[in-house]
Amino acid sequence: MEIIGNVLYGQSGGPTSVINSSAFGLIEEAYKLGIKKVYAARYGIDGIINDDLIDLSIFSENELKELKTIPGASFGSVRYKLPEYEKDCSPFEEILKTFKKYNIRYFFYNGGNDSMDTCYKIDRFLKTINYQCYVIGIPKTIDNDLVEIDHTPGYGSAAKYVKDTVEEIVSDNLSYRNAKVNIIEIMGRSAGWLAASSALAHLSGLGPDLIYLPETTFYIDDFIKNVKNIYDKNKRINIVVSEGIKDKNNNFISASQKQDIFGHNNLGGVGQYLLGYVEEKLHLSGRAIELSIPQRAAIHDISKVDQKEAILCGRYAIRKAINGTSGVMISMKRSSNDRYKISYVTSSLEKVANGVKLVPSFMIDEKNHQMTKEFFTYICPIVGAENKVHLKINSKILKK
Amino acid sequence: MEIIGNVLYGQSGGPTSVINSSAFGLIEEAYKLGIKKVYAARYGIDGIINDDLIDLSIFSENELKELKTIPGASFGSVRYKLPEYEKDCSPFEEILKTFKKYNIRYFFYNGGNDSMDTCYKIDRFLKTINYQCYVIGIPKTIDNDLVEIDHTPGYGSAAKYVKDTVEEIVSDNLSYRNAKVNIIEIMGRSAGWLAASSALAHLSGLGPDLIYLPETTFYIDDFIKNVKNIYDKNKRINIVVSEGIKDKNNNFISASQKQDIFGHNNLGGVGQYLLGYVEEKLHLSGRAIELSIPQRAAIHDISKVDQKEAILCGRYAIRKAINGTSGVMISMKRSSNDRYKISYVTSSLEKVANGVKLVPSFMIDEKNHQMTKEFFTYICPIVGAENKVHLKINSKILKK
């Protein structure tokens, strides 16, 4: 098809290690396909509304390649929820002004479920007013909680970092005869995919003893009982908790229940909170370890598979748009598990917007707070096999 | 010289990413040199006192090579301070019993300053009673605070992890228009070497705005003033604090001044504590990020130079012992800075035991809470140049 105008790309939501790789894939391919101008919005939708775009021709080819090595969201991200057009059209009018000024006919928004909602609303608005523009969402989130896609770009790298870090923490914990209670807190408010990825550390014999996900109700008494049993037996314990675990009334188990020196709520997280319980009830000392920002930023430990897929999502997006597709998110479909193979397809933005994909129960071994082999089959190829640690020697020495 | 008996190796103090690499260097070389039996103590001095040794011949050559890939202290570590022999000789008698039982004539203890004290005491005791045994300390600590050595094995890898992680956190922080106050807490109770290594992130344009070390007195009012100035200007700030910073009365600035829900002290660290102050005084929200255990365990991000030097320290130790040296720690001397070159020498254990090497004032740019170029000259070759991030593109976009 004929090229009818310029490209605009924006980033939205929490950064991942490979969101800039998607940007790279899209931009490089856009120039290759003959697009004259490729713009990026600074700070996502905020930059579009406020006419704050960058013409990417100021960068050399080599500088654009550097995107693959930069953590964070290089063009600036934003958390912004567009209203319904019918209720408040003012931000849409500003968006249109910017689109017309730069002759934007291909628009790409790179983000998670909220961002797909934004993308969907913009697509609907532009269709309503008959402004010809092809709108495509590019998926991204470490949480892996988008529906209609096998897994999200960003998840594999975050999962690899979590796996490696949990292995290292568990190995460190083995170094002392009477070791500590380690409670490792991992991101994921709604879905436990990232906390679940810590189970991969079992492959090298250094997995966590207990994994708590938001998908199963959290009972504090059971938790204390489990900790006691394992500690009594092993004289050490490593626990992974998702920040999003909830009690039977659907309230977050969290530090918002405690106050800091200034009387503020919300200091520290669920790990710190649970550690307080363990210290009080079992008189065991320990350490709450929050993996914090590095989970979504640790580009030094990316999954190569994840990076490649992120680039391909970007490339595929521009090709689909030029071929006349709009109102979709780029999606990945797994053709086979025996030999991992991904095909790139599209899903309707409407279906994706604001949906949340939880870890299905067949991947959770509820009784043991561990993951089933179905989960391993699902996640192993995404995370890749780099940096394998072999620990036969360790188990011969310290686990005797 | 003639080989007069068997080898015993032990680990002590906090693990590092490369302590097992030193073990590998020593063990491999010991077999090569014709030692019949190489034993490792489980959990350091504790294993020696309690006759808990492992005969390493149960491992294949390949299994021993795996040591280079295992985080933590694979043979088990301990924190144990031997008494003066003159005051309490009972642990020394137990040690001697074990040495005699296994015909130990070469003893190696791998640790930091406290461990060198242990090593020194054992050497003195064995000399006093005329038991012929060559005793050598192998240095190790992420804190880099041993005297009489250019830098310690373990420091380069921890520093690399700190550099990479700070870069990533700063880059993540750039992703939002009005970003947060990040306070990054880094290990080091007495000396600020590891916190100082965060300055390396400046090489890619992603360094911290302020670095606070234990070597300079911490004034909370100055801190708040500095944070306000930088935040007002940049609308974001990244601060690195060493866990060991102290006020003018030499008291630790720390969370022991606050209590948790159970009335316990010591929940959370100095970063969390300072964040509370910033929130209270400046009404800014933020995040305290404690690098925690991964600093000393992140083998997935080691410095190759550090690993190589750790192996060489182990190899050199066994060679020196067989040649009749005792009562020393293996040390590294930098021959030249223009072309980084290390020679392996020995230092008297007596000098090293319990000494603490602080960051010298000529490496600290006090006014700016940054490090001087002398510090960069010192640290760059230790950390190595792997995983360089080039960020021209980032600064063109988000720092405009």
Coordinates of N, CA and C in Angstrom, one line a residue, chain A residues 8-215:
Chain A
L8 N 4.1 8.3 14.4 CA 4.2 8.8 15.8 C 4.3 7.6 16.7
Y9 N 5.3 7.6 17.6 CA 5.5 6.5 18.5 C 5.5 7.0 20.0
G10 N 4.8 6.4 20.9 CA 4.8 6.8 22.3 C 5.0 5.6 23.2
Q11 N 5.5 5.9 24.4 CA 5.7 4.9 25.4 C 4.8 5.2 26.6
S12 N 4.4 4.2 27.3 CA 3.4 4.4 28.4 C 3.5 3.4 29.5
G13 N 3.3 3.7 30.7 CA 3.3 2.8 31.9 C 4.7 2.5 32.3
G14 N 4.9 1.6 33.3 CA 6.2 1.3 33.8 C 7.2 0.8 32.8
P15 N 8.4 1.2 32.8 CA 9.4 0.8 31.8 C 9.7 -0.7 31.9
T16 N 10.2 -1.3 30.9 CA 10.8 -2.6 31.0 C 12.2 -2.6 30.4
S17 N 12.9 -3.7 30.5 CA 14.3 -3.7 30.0 C 14.3 -3.7 28.4
V18 N 13.2 -4.0 27.8 CA 13.2 -4.1 26.3 C 12.2 -3.3 25.6
I19 N 11.6 -2.3 26.3 CA 10.6 -1.4 25.6 C 11.4 -0.6 24.6
N20 N 12.6 -0.2 24.8 CA 13.4 0.5 23.8 C 13.8 -0.3 22.7
S21 N 13.8 -1.6 22.9 CA 14.1 -2.5 21.8 C 12.9 -2.6 20.8
S22 N 11.7 -2.5 21.3 CA 10.5 -2.4 20.4 C 10.6 -1.1 19.7
A23 N 11.0 0.0 20.4 CA 11.1 1.3 19.7 C 12.1 1.2 18.5
F24 N 13.2 0.6 18.8 CA 14.2 0.4 17.8 C 13.7 -0.4 16.6
G25 N 13.0 -1.5 16.8 CA 12.4 -2.3 15.7 C 11.5 -1.5 14.9
L26 N 10.6 -0.8 15.5 CA 9.6 0.0 14.8 C 10.3 1.1 14.0
I27 N 11.2 1.9 14.6 CA 11.8 3.1 13.9 C 12.7 2.6 12.7
E28 N 13.5 1.6 13.0 CA 14.4 1.2 11.9 C 13.6 0.7 10.7
E29 N 12.5 -0.1 11.0 CA 11.7 -0.6 9.9 C 10.9 0.5 9.2
A30 N 10.5 1.5 9.9 CA 9.7 2.6 9.4 C 10.6 3.3 8.3
Y31 N 11.8 3.6 8.7 CA 12.7 4.3 7.7 C 12.9 3.4 6.5
K32 N 13.1 2.1 6.7 CA 13.4 1.1 5.7 C 12.2 1.1 4.7
L33 N 11.0 1.2 5.2 CA 9.8 1.1 4.4 C 9.5 2.4 3.7
G34 N 10.3 3.5 3.9 CA 10.1 4.7 3.2 C 9.3 5.8 3.9
I35 N 9.1 5.6 5.2 CA 8.4 6.7 5.9 C 9.3 7.9 6.0
K36 N 8.8 9.1 5.7 CA 9.6 10.3 5.7 C 10.0 10.7 7.0
K37 N 9.0 10.9 7.9 CA 9.3 11.4 9.2 C 8.8 10.4 10.3
V38 N 9.7 10.1 11.2 CA 9.2 9.4 12.4 C 9.4 10.2 13.6
Y39 N 8.3 10.4 14.3 CA 8.3 11.2 15.5 C 8.1 10.3 16.8
A40 N 8.7 10.8 17.9 CA 8.4 10.2 19.2 C 7.8 11.2 20.1
A41 N 6.7 10.8 20.8 CA 6.2 11.7 21.8 C 7.0 11.7 23.1
R42 N 7.3 12.8 23.6 CA 8.0 12.8 24.9 C 7.0 12.6 26.0
Y43 N 7.2 11.6 26.9 CA 6.3 11.2 28.0 C 4.9 10.9 27.4
G44 N 4.9 10.0 26.4 CA 3.6 9.4 26.0 C 2.5 10.4 25.6
I45 N 1.3 10.1 26.0 CA 0.2 10.9 25.6 C 0.3 12.3 26.0
D46 N 1.0 12.5 27.1 CA 1.2 13.9 27.6 C 2.0 14.7 26.6
G47 N 2.9 14.1 25.9 CA 3.7 14.8 24.9 C 2.8 15.1 23.6
I48 N 1.9 14.2 23.4 CA 1.0 14.4 22.2 C 0.1 15.6 22.5
I49 N -0.5 15.5 23.7 CA -1.5 16.6 24.0 C -0.8 18.0 24.1
N50 N 0.5 18.0 24.5 CA 1.2 19.3 24.7 C 2.2 19.6 23.5
D51 N 2.0 18.9 22.4 CA 2.8 19.2 21.2 C 4.3 19.1 21.6
D52 N 4.7 18.0 22.2 CA 6.1 17.9 22.6 C 6.6 16.6 21.9
L53 N 6.9 16.7 20.7 CA 7.4 15.6 19.9 C 8.9 15.8 19.5
I54 N 9.5 14.7 19.2 CA 10.9 14.7 18.7 C 10.9 14.1 17.3
D55 N 11.6 14.8 16.4 CA 11.8 14.3 15.1 C 13.0 13.4 15.2
L56 N 12.8 12.1 15.0 CA 13.9 11.1 15.2 C 15.0 11.2 14.2
S57 N 14.9 12.0 13.1 CA 15.9 12.1 12.1 C 17.2 12.8 12.7
I58 N 17.0 13.4 13.9 CA 18.2 14.0 14.6 C 19.2 12.9 15.0
F59 N 18.7 11.7 15.0 CA 19.6 10.6 15.5 C 20.2 9.9 14.3
S60 N 21.5 9.5 14.5 CA 22.1 8.7 13.4 C 21.6 7.2 13.6
E61 N 21.9 6.4 12.6 CA 21.5 5.0 12.6 C 22.1 4.3 13.9
N62 N 23.4 4.7 14.1 CA 24.1 4.1 15.3 C 23.5 4.5 16.6
E63 N 23.1 5.7 16.7 CA 22.5 6.2 17.9 C 21.1 5.4 18.1
L64 N 20.4 5.2 17.1 CA 19.1 4.5 17.2 C 19.4 3.1 17.7
K65 N 20.5 2.5 17.2 CA 20.8 1.1 17.6 C 21.1 1.0 19.1
E66 N 21.6 2.2 19.7 CA 21.9 2.2 21.1 C 20.7 2.0 21.9
L67 N 19.5 2.3 21.4 CA 18.3 2.1 22.1 C 18.2 0.7 22.7
K68 N 18.8 -0.3 22.0 CA 18.7 -1.7 22.5 C 19.5 -1.9 23.8
T69 N 20.4 -0.9 24.1 CA 21.2 -1.0 25.3 C 20.8 -0.1 26.5
I70 N 19.7 0.6 26.3 CA 19.3 1.6 27.3 C 18.1 1.1 28.1
P71 N 18.3 1.1 29.4 CA 17.2 0.7 30.3 C 16.2 1.9 30.4
G72 N 15.1 1.6 31.1 CA 14.0 2.6 31.2 C 13.3 2.8 29.9
A73 N 12.4 3.9 29.9 CA 11.7 4.2 28.7 C 12.3 5.5 28.1
S74 N 13.1 5.3 27.1 CA 14.0 6.4 26.6 C 13.2 7.6 26.1
F75 N 12.0 7.5 25.7 CA 11.3 8.6 25.2 C 10.4 9.3 26.2
G76 N 10.4 8.7 27.4 CA 9.6 9.2 28.5 C 8.3 8.5 28.5
S77 N 7.9 8.1 29.7 CA 6.6 7.4 29.9 C 5.6 8.2 30.7
V78 N 4.4 7.7 30.8 CA 3.4 8.5 31.5 C 2.3 7.5 32.0
R79 N 1.7 7.9 33.1 CA 0.5 7.1 33.5 C -0.7 8.1 33.4
Y80 N -1.5 7.9 32.4 CA -2.5 8.9 32.1 C -3.7 8.2 31.6
K81 N -4.9 8.4 32.1 CA -6.1 7.6 31.6 C -7.0 8.6 30.9
L82 N -7.1 8.4 29.6 CA -8.0 9.3 28.8 C -9.4 9.1 29.2
P83 N -10.2 10.2 29.2 CA -11.6 10.0 29.6 C -12.4 9.4 28.4
E84 N -13.7 9.1 28.5 CA -14.5 8.7 27.4 C -14.7 10.0 26.5
Y85 N -14.5 9.8 25.2 CA -14.7 10.9 24.3 C -16.0 11.6 24.5
E86 N -17.1 10.8 24.7 CA -18.4 11.4 24.8 C -18.6 12.3 26.0
K87 N -17.8 12.0 27.1 CA -17.9 12.8 28.3 C -17.0 14.0 28.3
D88 N -15.8 13.9 27.7 CA -14.8 15.0 27.7 C -14.0 14.9 26.5
C89 N -14.2 15.7 25.5 CA -13.5 15.6 24.2 C -12.2 16.5 24.2
S90 N -12.0 17.3 25.2 CA -10.9 18.3 25.1 C -9.5 17.6 24.8
P91 N -9.1 16.6 25.6 CA -7.8 16.0 25.3 C -7.7 15.4 23.8
F92 N -8.8 14.9 23.4 CA -8.9 14.4 22.0 C -8.7 15.4 21.0
E93 N -9.2 16.6 21.2 CA -9.0 17.8 20.3 C -7.6 18.1 20.2
E94 N -6.9 18.1 21.4 CA -5.5 18.5 21.4 C -4.6 17.4 20.7
I95 N -5.0 16.2 20.9 CA -4.3 15.1 20.1 C -4.5 15.2 18.6
L96 N -5.7 15.6 18.2 CA -6.0 15.7 16.8 C -5.1 16.9 16.2
K97 N -5.0 18.0 17.0 CA -4.3 19.1 16.6 C -2.8 18.7 16.3
T98 N -2.2 18.0 17.2 CA -0.9 17.5 17.0 C -0.7 16.6 15.8
F99 N -1.7 15.6 15.7 CA -1.7 14.7 14.6 C -1.7 15.4 13.2
K100 N -2.6 16.5 13.2 CA -2.7 17.2 11.9 C -1.4 18.0 11.6
K101 N -0.9 18.7 12.7 CA 0.3 19.5 12.5 C 1.4 18.7 11.9
Y102 N 1.6 17.5 12.4 CA 2.8 16.7 11.9 C 2.4 15.6 10.9
N103 N 1.1 15.7 10.4 CA 0.6 14.8 9.4 C 0.9 13.3 9.8
I104 N 0.5 13.1 11.1 CA 0.6 11.7 11.6 C -0.5 10.8 11.1
R105 N -0.1 9.7 10.4 CA -1.1 8.8 9.8 C -0.9 7.4 10.3
Y106 N 0.2 7.2 11.1 CA 0.5 5.9 11.7 C 0.8 6.2 13.2
F107 N 0.1 5.7 14.1 CA 0.3 5.9 15.5 C 0.5 4.6 16.3
F108 N 1.5 4.6 17.1 CA 1.9 3.4 17.8 C 2.0 3.7 19.3
Y109 N 1.3 3.0 20.2 CA 1.5 3.2 21.6 C 2.0 1.9 22.2
N110 N 3.1 2.1 23.0 CA 3.8 0.9 23.5 C 3.5 0.8 25.0
G111 N 2.7 -0.1 25.4 CA 2.4 -0.2 26.9 C 1.7 -1.4 27.3
G112 N 1.1 -1.3 28.5 CA 0.3 -2.4 29.1 C -1.2 -2.2 28.9
N113 N -1.9 -2.8 29.8 CA -3.4 -2.8 29.6 C -4.0 -1.4 29.6
D114 N -3.6 -0.5 30.5 CA -4.1 0.9 30.5 C -3.8 1.6 29.2
S115 N -2.5 1.3 28.8 CA -2.1 2.0 27.5 C -2.9 1.5 26.3
M116 N -3.3 0.2 26.4 CA -4.1 -0.3 25.3 C -5.5 0.3 25.3
D117 N -6.0 0.7 26.5 CA -7.2 1.4 26.6 C -7.1 2.8 26.0
T118 N -6.0 3.5 26.2 CA -5.7 4.8 25.6 C -5.7 4.7 24.1
C119 N -5.0 3.7 23.6 CA -4.8 3.4 22.2 C -6.2 3.1 21.6
Y120 N -7.0 2.4 22.3 CA -8.3 2.0 21.8 C -9.2 3.3 21.6
K121 N -9.1 4.1 22.7 CA -9.9 5.4 22.6 C -9.5 6.3 21.5
I122 N -8.2 6.4 21.3 CA -7.7 7.3 20.2 C -8.2 6.7 18.9
D123 N -8.1 5.4 18.7 CA -8.5 4.8 17.4 C -10.0 5.1 17.2
R124 N -10.8 4.9 18.2 CA -12.2 5.1 18.1 C -12.5 6.6 17.7
F125 N -11.9 7.5 18.4 CA -12.1 8.9 18.2 C -11.7 9.3 16.7
L126 N -10.5 8.8 16.3 CA -10.1 9.2 14.9 C -11.0 8.6 13.9
K127 N -11.5 7.4 14.1 CA -12.5 6.8 13.2 C -13.8 7.6 13.2
T128 N -14.2 8.0 14.4 CA -15.5 8.8 14.5 C -15.4 10.1 13.6
I129 N -14.3 10.7 13.7 CA -14.2 12.0 13.0 C -13.6 11.8 11.6
N130 N -13.4 10.6 11.2 CA -12.9 10.3 9.8 C -11.6 10.8 9.5
Y131 N -10.7 10.9 10.5 CA -9.3 11.2 10.2 C -8.5 10.0 9.9
Q132 N -8.0 9.8 8.7 CA -7.4 8.6 8.4 C -6.1 8.4 9.1
C133 N -6.0 7.4 10.0 CA -4.8 7.1 10.7 C -4.8 5.7 11.2
Y134 N -3.7 5.0 11.1 CA -3.7 3.6 11.5 C -3.1 3.5 12.9
V135 N -3.8 3.0 13.8 CA -3.5 3.0 15.2 C -3.2 1.6 15.7
I136 N -2.0 1.4 16.2 CA -1.6 0.0 16.7 C -1.0 0.1 18.0
G137 N -1.4 -0.8 18.9 CA -0.8 -1.0 20.2 C 0.4 -2.0 20.2
I138 N 1.5 -1.6 20.8 CA 2.6 -2.6 21.0 C 2.7 -3.0 22.4
P139 N 2.6 -4.3 22.7 CA 2.5 -4.8 24.1 C 3.8 -4.6 24.8
K140 N 3.7 -4.4 26.1 CA 4.9 -4.3 27.0 C 4.4 -4.3 28.4
T141 N 5.0 -5.2 29.2 CA 4.8 -5.1 30.7 C 5.6 -6.3 31.3
I142 N 6.3 -6.0 32.4 CA 7.0 -7.1 33.1 C 6.0 -8.0 33.8
D143 N 4.7 -7.5 33.9 CA 3.7 -8.2 34.7 C 3.1 -9.4 34.0
N144 N 3.3 -9.4 32.6 CA 2.7 -10.5 31.8 C 1.2 -10.7 31.9
D145 N 0.5 -9.6 32.2 CA -0.9 -9.8 32.5 C -1.8 -9.3 31.4
L146 N -1.3 -9.1 30.2 CA -2.2 -8.8 29.1 C -2.9 -10.0 28.6
V147 N -4.2 -9.9 28.3 CA -4.9 -11.0 27.7 C -4.7 -11.0 26.2
E148 N -5.0 -12.1 25.5 CA -5.0 -12.3 24.1 C -3.5 -12.3 23.5
I149 N -2.6 -12.6 24.4 CA -1.2 -12.7 23.9 C -0.5 -13.8 24.8
D150 N 0.4 -14.6 24.1 CA 1.0 -15.7 24.8 C 1.8 -15.2 26.0
H151 N 2.6 -14.2 25.8 CA 3.3 -13.5 26.9 C 3.7 -12.1 26.4
T152 N 4.0 -11.2 27.3 CA 4.3 -9.9 26.9 C 5.8 -9.6 26.8
P153 N 6.2 -8.9 25.8 CA 7.6 -8.4 25.8 C 7.9 -7.7 27.1
G154 N 9.1 -7.9 27.7 CA 9.4 -7.4 29.0 C 9.4 -8.4 30.1
Y155 N 8.4 -9.3 30.0 CA 8.3 -10.3 31.0 C 9.5 -11.3 31.1
G156 N 9.9 -11.7 29.9 CA 11.0 -12.7 29.9 C 12.3 -12.2 30.6
S157 N 12.6 -10.9 30.4 CA 13.8 -10.3 31.0 C 13.6 -10.1 32.5
A158 N 12.5 -9.6 32.9 CA 12.2 -9.4 34.3 C 12.3 -10.8 35.0
A159 N 11.7 -11.8 34.4 CA 11.7 -13.1 34.9 C 13.1 -13.7 35.1
K160 N 13.9 -13.4 34.1 CA 15.3 -13.9 34.1 C 16.0 -13.2 35.3
Y161 N 15.8 -11.9 35.5 CA 16.5 -11.2 36.6 C 16.0 -11.8 37.9
V162 N 14.7 -12.0 38.0 CA 14.1 -12.6 39.2 C 14.7 -14.0 39.5
K163 N 14.8 -14.8 38.5 CA 15.3 -16.2 38.6 C 16.8 -16.1 39.1
D164 N 17.6 -15.3 38.4 CA 19.0 -15.2 38.8 C 19.2 -14.7 40.2
T165 N 18.4 -13.6 40.5 CA 18.6 -13.0 41.8 C 18.1 -13.9 43.0
V166 N 17.0 -14.6 42.7 CA 16.6 -15.6 43.8 C 17.6 -16.7 44.0
E167 N 18.1 -17.2 42.9 CA 19.2 -18.2 43.0 C 20.3 -17.7 43.9
E168 N 20.7 -16.5 43.6 CA 21.9 -15.9 44.3 C 21.5 -15.7 45.8
I169 N 20.3 -15.2 46.1 CA 19.9 -15.0 47.5 C 19.8 -16.3 48.2
V170 N 19.3 -17.4 47.6 CA 19.1 -18.7 48.2 C 20.5 -19.3 48.5
S171 N 21.4 -19.1 47.5 CA 22.8 -19.6 47.7 C 23.5 -18.9 48.8
D172 N 23.3 -17.6 48.9 CA 23.9 -16.8 50.0 C 23.4 -17.3 51.3
N173 N 22.1 -17.6 51.3 CA 21.5 -18.0 52.6 C 22.0 -19.4 53.0
L174 N 22.4 -20.2 52.1 CA 23.0 -21.5 52.4 C 24.4 -21.4 53.0
S175 N 25.0 -20.2 53.0 CA 26.4 -20.1 53.4 C 26.6 -20.1 54.9
Y176 N 25.5 -20.0 55.7 CA 25.6 -20.0 57.1 C 24.9 -21.2 57.7
R177 N 25.4 -21.7 58.8 CA 24.8 -22.9 59.4 C 23.4 -22.7 59.9
N178 N 23.2 -21.6 60.7 CA 21.9 -21.2 61.1 C 21.5 -19.9 60.4
A179 N 20.9 -20.1 59.3 CA 20.7 -18.9 58.4 C 19.4 -18.2 58.8
K180 N 19.0 -17.3 57.9 CA 17.9 -16.4 58.2 C 16.7 -16.8 57.5
V181 N 15.6 -16.0 57.8 CA 14.4 -16.1 57.1 C 14.5 -15.0 56.0
N182 N 14.5 -15.3 54.8 CA 14.5 -14.3 53.7 C 13.1 -14.2 53.1
I183 N 12.6 -13.0 53.1 CA 11.3 -12.8 52.4 C 11.6 -11.9 51.2
I184 N 11.4 -12.4 50.0 CA 11.7 -11.7 48.8 C 10.4 -11.2 48.2
E185 N 10.3 -9.9 48.1 CA 9.1 -9.2 47.6 C 9.2 -8.9 46.1
I186 N 8.3 -9.3 45.3 CA 8.4 -9.2 43.8 C 7.2 -8.4 43.3
M187 N 7.4 -7.6 42.3 CA 6.3 -6.8 41.7 C 5.2 -7.6 41.1
G188 N 4.0 -7.0 41.0 CA 2.9 -7.6 40.4 C 1.7 -7.4 41.3
R189 N 0.9 -6.4 41.0 CA -0.2 -6.1 41.9 C -1.4 -7.0 41.7
S190 N -1.7 -7.3 40.4 CA -2.9 -8.1 40.1 C -2.6 -9.6 39.8
A191 N -1.5 -9.8 39.1 CA -1.1 -11.1 38.7 C 0.2 -11.5 39.2
G192 N 0.4 -12.8 39.4 CA 1.6 -13.3 40.1 C 2.7 -13.8 39.1
W193 N 2.6 -13.5 37.8 CA 3.5 -14.1 36.9 C 5.0 -13.9 37.2
L194 N 5.3 -12.7 37.7 CA 6.7 -12.4 37.9 C 7.2 -13.1 39.2
A195 N 6.4 -13.1 40.2 CA 6.8 -13.8 41.4 C 6.9 -15.3 41.1
A196 N 6.0 -15.8 40.3 CA 6.0 -17.3 39.9 C 7.3 -17.6 39.2
S197 N 7.9 -16.7 38.5 CA 9.1 -17.0 37.7 C 10.3 -17.3 38.6
S198 N 10.2 -17.0 39.9 CA 11.2 -17.3 40.9 C 11.4 -18.9 41.0
A199 N 10.3 -19.6 40.6 CA 10.4 -21.1 40.7 C 11.4 -21.6 39.7
L200 N 11.8 -20.9 38.7 CA 12.9 -21.3 37.8 C 14.2 -21.6 38.5
A201 N 14.4 -21.0 39.6 CA 15.6 -21.2 40.4 C 15.7 -22.6 40.9
H202 N 14.6 -23.3 40.9 CA 14.6 -24.8 41.3 C 15.4 -25.6 40.3
L203 N 15.5 -25.1 39.1 CA 16.3 -25.8 38.0 C 17.7 -26.0 38.4
S204 N 18.3 -25.0 39.2 CA 19.6 -25.2 39.7 C 19.7 -25.6 41.1
G205 N 18.6 -26.1 41.7 CA 18.6 -26.5 43.1 C 18.5 -25.4 44.1
L206 N 18.2 -24.2 43.6 CA 18.2 -23.0 44.5 C 16.9 -22.3 44.5
G207 N 15.8 -23.1 44.5 CA 14.5 -22.4 44.4 C 14.0 -22.0 45.8
P208 N 13.0 -21.1 45.8 CA 12.4 -20.7 47.0 C 11.5 -21.8 47.7
D209 N 11.5 -21.8 49.0 CA 10.7 -22.8 49.7 C 9.2 -22.6 49.6
L210 N 8.8 -21.3 49.5 CA 7.4 -21.0 49.4 C 7.2 -19.8 48.4
I211 N 6.1 -19.9 47.6 CA 5.8 -18.8 46.7 C 4.4 -18.4 46.9
Y212 N 4.1 -17.1 47.2 CA 2.8 -16.7 47.4 C 2.4 -15.7 46.3
L213 N 1.3 -16.0 45.6 CA 0.8 -15.3 44.5 C -0.5 -14.6 44.8
P214 N -0.9 -13.5 44.1 CA -2.2 -12.9 44.3 C -3.3 -13.8 43.9
E215 N -3.1 -14.8 43.1 CA -4.1 -15.6 42.6 C -4.7 -16.5 43.6

